[in-house]
XYZ file of C-alpha atoms in Angstrom:
315
model
C 86.418 92.597 82.477
C 87.289 95.825 84.258
C 90.696 96.774 85.931
C 90.915 99.591 88.292
C 94.205 100.868 89.157
C 94.301 102.401 92.580
C 96.859 104.768 93.853
C 96.827 106.134 97.470
C 98.408 109.546 97.565
C 99.555 111.728 100.204
C 101.072 114.890 98.941
C 102.054 113.463 95.638
C 101.346 116.464 93.272
C 104.924 116.403 91.637
C 105.384 112.614 91.344
C 101.798 111.734 90.309
C 102.148 112.775 86.728
C 104.659 110.524 85.882
C 102.886 107.494 87.740
C 99.817 108.201 85.520
C 101.520 108.787 82.454
C 103.167 105.308 82.592
C 100.300 103.336 83.322
C 99.322 101.003 80.409
C 95.944 102.173 78.356
C 95.271 98.650 77.083
C 95.684 95.084 78.308
C 94.857 91.928 76.614
C 91.894 90.219 78.262
C 90.733 93.571 79.917
C 87.885 95.522 78.515
C 87.912 98.567 80.598
C 90.970 100.256 82.354
C 90.346 102.943 84.876
C 92.251 104.917 87.447
C 91.469 105.884 91.158
C 93.359 108.214 93.147
C 92.859 107.977 96.888
C 93.803 111.198 98.610
C 94.983 110.687 102.029
C 94.418 114.279 103.193
C 97.026 115.772 100.907
C 97.821 119.618 101.816
C 99.216 120.333 98.181
C 97.622 120.172 94.690
C 97.457 116.376 94.452
C 93.601 116.412 93.867
C 93.711 119.003 91.340
C 96.667 117.155 89.644
C 94.751 113.998 89.475
C 91.559 115.698 88.123
C 93.653 117.446 85.473
C 95.263 114.460 84.418
C 91.925 112.682 83.793
C 91.854 110.215 86.582
C 88.375 108.565 86.369
C 87.748 108.181 90.262
C 89.092 110.434 93.222
C 88.357 109.405 96.868
C 89.119 111.978 99.381
C 89.442 111.044 102.980
C 89.606 114.574 104.255
C 92.415 114.144 106.873
C 95.571 112.253 106.685
C 94.477 108.307 107.955
C 97.706 106.592 106.989
C 98.530 104.218 104.126
C 96.541 101.215 105.425
C 93.413 103.148 105.640
C 93.766 104.813 102.336
C 94.434 101.277 100.766
C 91.249 99.824 102.448
C 89.368 102.752 101.377
C 90.689 102.427 97.783
C 89.502 98.740 97.688
C 86.108 99.555 98.772
C 85.647 102.380 96.114
C 87.013 100.162 93.417
C 84.590 97.505 94.266
C 81.597 99.871 94.420
C 82.751 101.097 90.681
C 82.562 97.494 89.619
C 86.212 96.472 89.431
C 87.014 92.842 88.512
C 90.540 93.241 89.203
C 92.162 95.740 91.223
C 95.873 96.680 91.020
C 97.491 98.782 93.891
C 100.571 100.797 93.137
C 102.545 103.560 94.637
C 102.219 107.333 93.801
C 105.866 107.848 93.756
C 106.333 105.866 90.513
C 108.439 103.216 92.330
C 107.020 100.409 90.281
C 107.173 100.012 86.556
C 103.846 100.164 85.355
C 104.766 98.250 82.175
C 104.738 95.185 84.341
C 100.896 95.436 85.132
C 100.020 93.196 82.382
C 102.425 90.465 83.974
C 101.018 91.147 87.318
C 97.303 90.541 86.455
C 98.154 87.421 84.276
C 97.927 84.847 86.864
C 94.379 86.161 87.866
C 93.234 86.310 84.200
C 94.270 82.840 83.728
C 92.784 81.652 87.033
C 95.982 80.621 88.615
C 95.691 83.066 91.509
C 93.536 85.296 93.417
C 96.408 87.845 94.662
C 99.610 88.556 93.040
C 102.477 90.380 94.658
C 105.000 92.050 92.502
C 108.583 90.622 93.753
C 111.149 93.523 93.540
C 114.817 92.758 92.632
C 115.912 93.837 96.248
C 119.348 92.317 95.803
C 120.112 94.874 92.967
C 118.701 98.008 94.559
C 121.683 100.345 95.354
C 119.939 102.615 98.009
C 118.906 99.440 100.040
C 121.804 99.052 102.770
C 122.889 95.449 103.285
C 121.154 95.532 106.599
C 117.970 96.540 105.003
C 118.254 93.916 102.365
C 118.818 91.195 104.995
C 115.874 92.374 107.218
C 113.594 92.354 104.227
C 114.498 88.857 103.426
C 114.094 87.658 106.832
C 110.641 89.642 107.271
C 109.477 87.955 104.216
C 110.461 84.424 105.478
C 108.556 85.117 108.759
C 105.609 86.208 106.714
C 105.680 83.006 104.634
C 105.910 80.937 107.698
C 102.888 82.572 109.377
C 100.768 82.846 106.399
C 101.700 79.575 104.802
C 102.392 81.254 101.179
C 105.178 81.462 99.214
C 105.485 85.376 98.771
C 109.164 86.506 98.559
C 108.594 90.266 98.824
C 106.067 90.708 101.478
C 106.422 94.562 101.848
C 105.826 95.261 98.122
C 102.812 97.549 97.637
C 102.664 96.635 93.870
C 99.995 94.093 94.003
C 96.820 92.807 92.164
C 93.649 91.414 93.777
C 90.677 89.481 91.908
C 87.295 90.971 92.890
C 86.603 87.917 95.298
C 89.865 88.518 96.932
C 89.393 92.051 97.841
C 85.891 91.452 99.046
C 87.315 89.021 101.477
C 90.217 91.274 102.890
C 89.808 93.346 106.253
C 92.551 95.615 107.088
C 92.612 96.503 110.677
C 96.393 97.407 111.155
C 96.894 101.386 111.257
C 100.539 101.203 110.063
C 100.675 99.220 106.718
C 98.664 96.724 104.868
C 101.429 94.741 103.222
C 101.867 92.131 105.885
C 98.255 91.977 107.157
C 96.761 91.128 103.476
C 99.196 88.418 102.936
C 98.683 86.799 106.280
C 94.802 87.053 106.031
C 95.005 85.504 102.435
C 97.049 82.580 103.599
C 94.550 82.099 106.631
C 91.681 82.176 104.174
C 93.151 79.821 101.784
C 93.384 82.200 98.869
C 95.851 81.577 96.016
C 98.574 83.892 96.400
C 101.599 83.839 93.871
C 104.582 86.186 93.395
C 105.826 87.741 89.870
C 109.093 89.350 89.420
C 108.782 92.965 88.486
C 111.157 96.002 87.792
C 111.304 99.009 89.538
C 112.009 102.810 88.516
C 114.649 105.208 89.813
C 114.057 106.639 93.352
C 112.158 109.662 93.139
C 112.130 110.520 97.200
C 112.677 108.696 100.550
C 109.795 106.468 101.773
C 107.367 108.126 104.086
C 106.368 104.898 105.660
C 109.842 104.027 106.837
C 111.044 107.059 108.978
C 113.737 105.045 110.264
C 114.959 101.497 109.704
C 114.827 100.783 113.441
C 111.263 102.269 113.808
C 110.182 100.146 110.679
C 111.703 96.821 112.132
C 109.913 97.378 115.596
C 106.771 98.166 114.044
C 106.842 95.141 111.593
C 107.950 92.788 114.221
C 104.950 93.904 116.548
C 102.569 93.526 113.645
C 103.839 90.195 112.633
C 103.442 88.933 116.342
C 99.960 90.476 116.725
C 98.890 88.507 113.675
C 100.661 85.320 114.890
C 98.714 85.519 118.007
C 95.325 86.444 116.099
C 95.662 83.922 113.341
C 97.455 81.130 115.177
C 96.347 81.574 118.888
C 96.827 77.848 119.730
C 100.495 77.875 118.199
C 101.272 80.629 120.579
C 99.538 79.993 123.751
C 99.755 76.028 124.000
C 103.571 75.909 123.883
C 103.672 78.589 126.361
C 101.282 76.869 128.600
C 103.229 73.816 128.335
C 106.557 75.360 129.413
C 104.931 77.004 132.268
C 103.079 74.054 133.451
C 106.348 71.675 133.075
C 108.330 74.225 134.720
C 105.941 74.110 137.679
C 105.499 70.328 137.837
C 109.293 69.859 137.935
C 109.761 72.198 140.790
C 106.827 70.504 142.551
C 108.785 67.344 142.121
C 111.997 68.861 143.545
C 109.742 69.969 146.581
C 108.330 66.521 147.119
C 111.864 64.899 147.125
C 113.057 67.358 149.754
C 109.717 66.532 151.726
C 110.045 62.941 151.580
C 113.674 63.453 152.892
C 112.313 65.494 155.917
C 113.303 68.911 154.568
C 110.073 70.182 153.034
C 109.716 72.921 155.606
C 112.663 74.866 154.118
C 111.484 74.574 150.662
C 107.876 76.090 150.837
C 108.862 78.895 148.452
C 109.381 76.259 145.540
C 105.773 74.828 146.214
C 104.428 78.354 145.963
C 106.291 79.027 142.693
C 105.388 75.405 141.351
C 101.665 76.407 142.086
C 102.065 79.698 140.491
C 103.634 78.347 137.303
C 101.199 75.541 136.834
C 98.266 77.825 137.515
C 99.764 80.379 134.815
C 100.085 77.457 132.451
C 96.504 76.502 132.961
C 95.743 80.377 132.312
C 97.645 80.485 128.970
C 95.800 77.290 127.932
C 92.560 78.700 128.675
C 93.327 82.042 126.848
C 94.584 79.833 123.790
C 91.048 78.215 123.587
C 89.293 81.345 123.938
C 91.306 83.132 121.315
C 90.943 80.058 119.003
C 87.143 80.214 119.606
C 87.103 83.963 118.767
C 89.254 83.261 115.737
C 86.704 80.598 114.639
C 83.913 83.015 115.138
C 85.650 85.832 113.227
C 86.280 83.384 110.084
C 82.356 82.541 110.208
C 81.797 86.180 110.016
C 84.338 86.672 107.345
C 82.640 83.715 105.423
C 79.134 85.391 105.861
C 80.730 88.688 104.636
C 82.062 87.097 101.489
C 78.564 85.257 100.873
C 76.812 88.757 101.212
C 79.237 90.201 98.583
C 78.649 87.504 96.098
C 74.730 87.929 96.538
C 75.075 91.474 96.255
C 76.981 91.275 92.784
C 74.480 88.802 91.516
C 71.674 91.179 92.409
C 73.593 94.216 90.734
C 74.080 92.076 87.360
């Protein structure tokens, strides 16, 4: 059983040594532990530091592509290197590496395919009350969209079985954390959370330039995934509201028409036709989006089957 711990890095020359030093060298049930640094176009000595510290694999992206792309590339490289379990952690040593055995335990026992480390958000002094509230609300929304029980959706400390990693496709350019949970829930993968510890803050987050910007991007991300993965739940209620509004307005026009005053309310008739037509359009878009969703699911299932066949051929 091989575990690869991947660490996406962008200018982490100074924090990487502490992160690597704390990683476990042996874990019960794991035969081989390897490390993978994904260099996201660093301009400092991150790559040199990683190699000097004995990192097993270094993947260089050349230019800065963002955390989501670095994470996706890390999964690809880890799978190519034969990982049975992949753990993702941050290069700023935010997460307590001593909890990695606890993080992968549900995968080793067969109880989960993806495990998310749940940070003690309420106890983090550098998190403002507003940030704590938004984190809880955001995680609640992700739970509803994904049908999972994840308590800390933005947490980057997570473990994946080989099968789960092969089935994930990251399209979002901002962050992978929300998308992978929603995808996992949509695919029926077993996702659990485990409480983990965190280390003192070494630097400010580079992903969250400002709270307002982070909230805006996260809301757009969740809205996009809701439309992509639950298209009928989005388009059909909207279609019903538009069509019902148009129908009620047409009844109003009919009443005035029967009373002999229809000529003065032609605008209502035009508005009702527009609303009912818009409702029909929304319903048609919902059906089309649902068909696209089904087609995407079939393609992803085919991708997973091909990955299994490739694994069997390589054994």
